[in-house]
Coordinates of C-alpha atoms in Angstrom, one line a residue:
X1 CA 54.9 58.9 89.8
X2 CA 53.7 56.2 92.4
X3 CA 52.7 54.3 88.9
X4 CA 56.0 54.9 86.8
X5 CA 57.6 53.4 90.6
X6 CA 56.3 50.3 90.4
X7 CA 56.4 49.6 86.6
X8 CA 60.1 50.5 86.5
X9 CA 61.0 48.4 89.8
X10 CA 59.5 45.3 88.4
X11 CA 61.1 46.2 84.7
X12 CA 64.5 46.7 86.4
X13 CA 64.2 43.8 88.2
X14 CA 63.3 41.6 85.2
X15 CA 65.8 43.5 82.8
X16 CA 68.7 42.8 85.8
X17 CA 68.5 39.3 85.1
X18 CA 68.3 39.4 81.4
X19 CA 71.6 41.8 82.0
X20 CA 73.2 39.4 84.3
X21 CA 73.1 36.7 82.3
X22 CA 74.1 38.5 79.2
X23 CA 77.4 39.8 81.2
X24 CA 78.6 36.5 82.4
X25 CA 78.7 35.3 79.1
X26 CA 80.5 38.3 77.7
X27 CA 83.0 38.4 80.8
X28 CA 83.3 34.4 79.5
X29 CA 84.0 35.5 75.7
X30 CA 86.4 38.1 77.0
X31 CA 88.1 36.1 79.4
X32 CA 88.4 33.2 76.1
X33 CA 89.6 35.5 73.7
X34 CA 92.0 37.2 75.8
X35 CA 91.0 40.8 74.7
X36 CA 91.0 42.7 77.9
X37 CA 87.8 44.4 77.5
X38 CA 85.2 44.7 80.9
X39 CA 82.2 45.0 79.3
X40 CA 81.3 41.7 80.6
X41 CA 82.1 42.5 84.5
X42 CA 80.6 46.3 84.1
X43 CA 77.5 44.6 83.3
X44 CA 77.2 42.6 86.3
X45 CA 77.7 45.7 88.8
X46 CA 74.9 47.4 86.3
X47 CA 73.1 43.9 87.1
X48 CA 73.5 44.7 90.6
X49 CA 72.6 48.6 90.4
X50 CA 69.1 47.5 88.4
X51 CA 68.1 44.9 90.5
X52 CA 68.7 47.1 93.7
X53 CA 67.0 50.1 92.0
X54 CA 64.2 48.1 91.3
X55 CA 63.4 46.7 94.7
X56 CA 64.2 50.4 95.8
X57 CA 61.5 51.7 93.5
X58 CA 58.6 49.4 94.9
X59 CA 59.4 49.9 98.6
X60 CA 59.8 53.6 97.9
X61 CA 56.6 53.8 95.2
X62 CA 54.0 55.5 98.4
X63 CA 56.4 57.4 100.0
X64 CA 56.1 61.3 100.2
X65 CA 59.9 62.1 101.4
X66 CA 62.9 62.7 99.3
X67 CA 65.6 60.2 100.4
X68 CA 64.1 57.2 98.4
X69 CA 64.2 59.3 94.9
X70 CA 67.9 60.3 95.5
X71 CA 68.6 56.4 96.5
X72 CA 67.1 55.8 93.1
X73 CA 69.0 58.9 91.4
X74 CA 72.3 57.3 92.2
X75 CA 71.8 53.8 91.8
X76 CA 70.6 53.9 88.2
X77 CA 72.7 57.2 87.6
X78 CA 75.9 54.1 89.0
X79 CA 74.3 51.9 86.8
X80 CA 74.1 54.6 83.5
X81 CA 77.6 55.6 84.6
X82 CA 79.2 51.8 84.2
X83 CA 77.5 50.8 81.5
X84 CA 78.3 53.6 79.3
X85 CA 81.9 54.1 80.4
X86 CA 82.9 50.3 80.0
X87 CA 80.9 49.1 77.7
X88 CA 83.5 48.1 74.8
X89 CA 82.1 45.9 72.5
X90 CA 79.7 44.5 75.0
X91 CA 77.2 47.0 72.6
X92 CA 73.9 46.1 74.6
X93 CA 75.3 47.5 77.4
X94 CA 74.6 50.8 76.4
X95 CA 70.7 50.2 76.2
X96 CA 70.4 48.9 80.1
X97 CA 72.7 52.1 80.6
X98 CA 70.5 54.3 78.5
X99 CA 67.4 52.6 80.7
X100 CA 69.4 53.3 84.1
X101 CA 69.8 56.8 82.6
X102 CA 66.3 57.5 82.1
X103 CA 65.0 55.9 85.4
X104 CA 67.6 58.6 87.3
X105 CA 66.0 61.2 85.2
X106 CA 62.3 60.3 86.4
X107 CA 64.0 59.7 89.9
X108 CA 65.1 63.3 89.1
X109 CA 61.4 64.8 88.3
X110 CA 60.0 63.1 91.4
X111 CA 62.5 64.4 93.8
X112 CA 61.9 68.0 92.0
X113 CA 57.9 67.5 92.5
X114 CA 58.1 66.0 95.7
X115 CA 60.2 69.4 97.0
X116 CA 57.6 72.0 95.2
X117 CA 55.3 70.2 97.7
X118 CA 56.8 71.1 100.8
X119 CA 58.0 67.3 101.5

């Protein structure tokens, strides 16, 4: 698990700015054509969520307690949860939700092994 850590923190942190630049210029279409849609804004805060899960992954990579994997579980599940909900026609939204979704899933597994352990 210390491996899949460190790969997804430096994926999430590299995907975060792909998304973040993607949402500000959907929030800018959205905000030109007047349709009311948040796609654009949602995508920032899952921005925010992947970037922070990221660095959380790396720092959290050699530790053998539980609080770092249910940091991760909620940040990327926040992020899956946004991005999903409010995606609208922002439609690659749903893939850095769907990669938020599987990161809290590993985040999941590792907490689960981590507590058959004894830590």
């Amino acid at each position: 698990m210390k491996i899949w850590k460190l790969v997804a923190g430096i994926l999430s942190i590299i995907f975060s700015v792909i998304v973040f630049f993607q949402s500000m210029l959907v929030g800018t279409a959205n905000t030109l054509s007047s349709n009311g849609e948040v796609g654009g804004s949602a995508g920032l805060f899952v921005s925010i969520f992947m970037l922070s899960g990221g660095i959380v992954s790396i720092v959290v990579r050699n530790s053998e307690k539980t609080t770092g994997n249910i940091a991760l579980g909620i940040l990327f599940g926040l992020g899956a949860f946004l991005g999903f909900g409010m995606a609208g026609s922002y439609s690659d939204l749903n893939i850095w939700a769907g990669w938020c979704l599987i990161n809290m899933g590993l985040a999941i597994v590792s907490f689960v092994k981590l507590r058959k352990r004894g830590y």
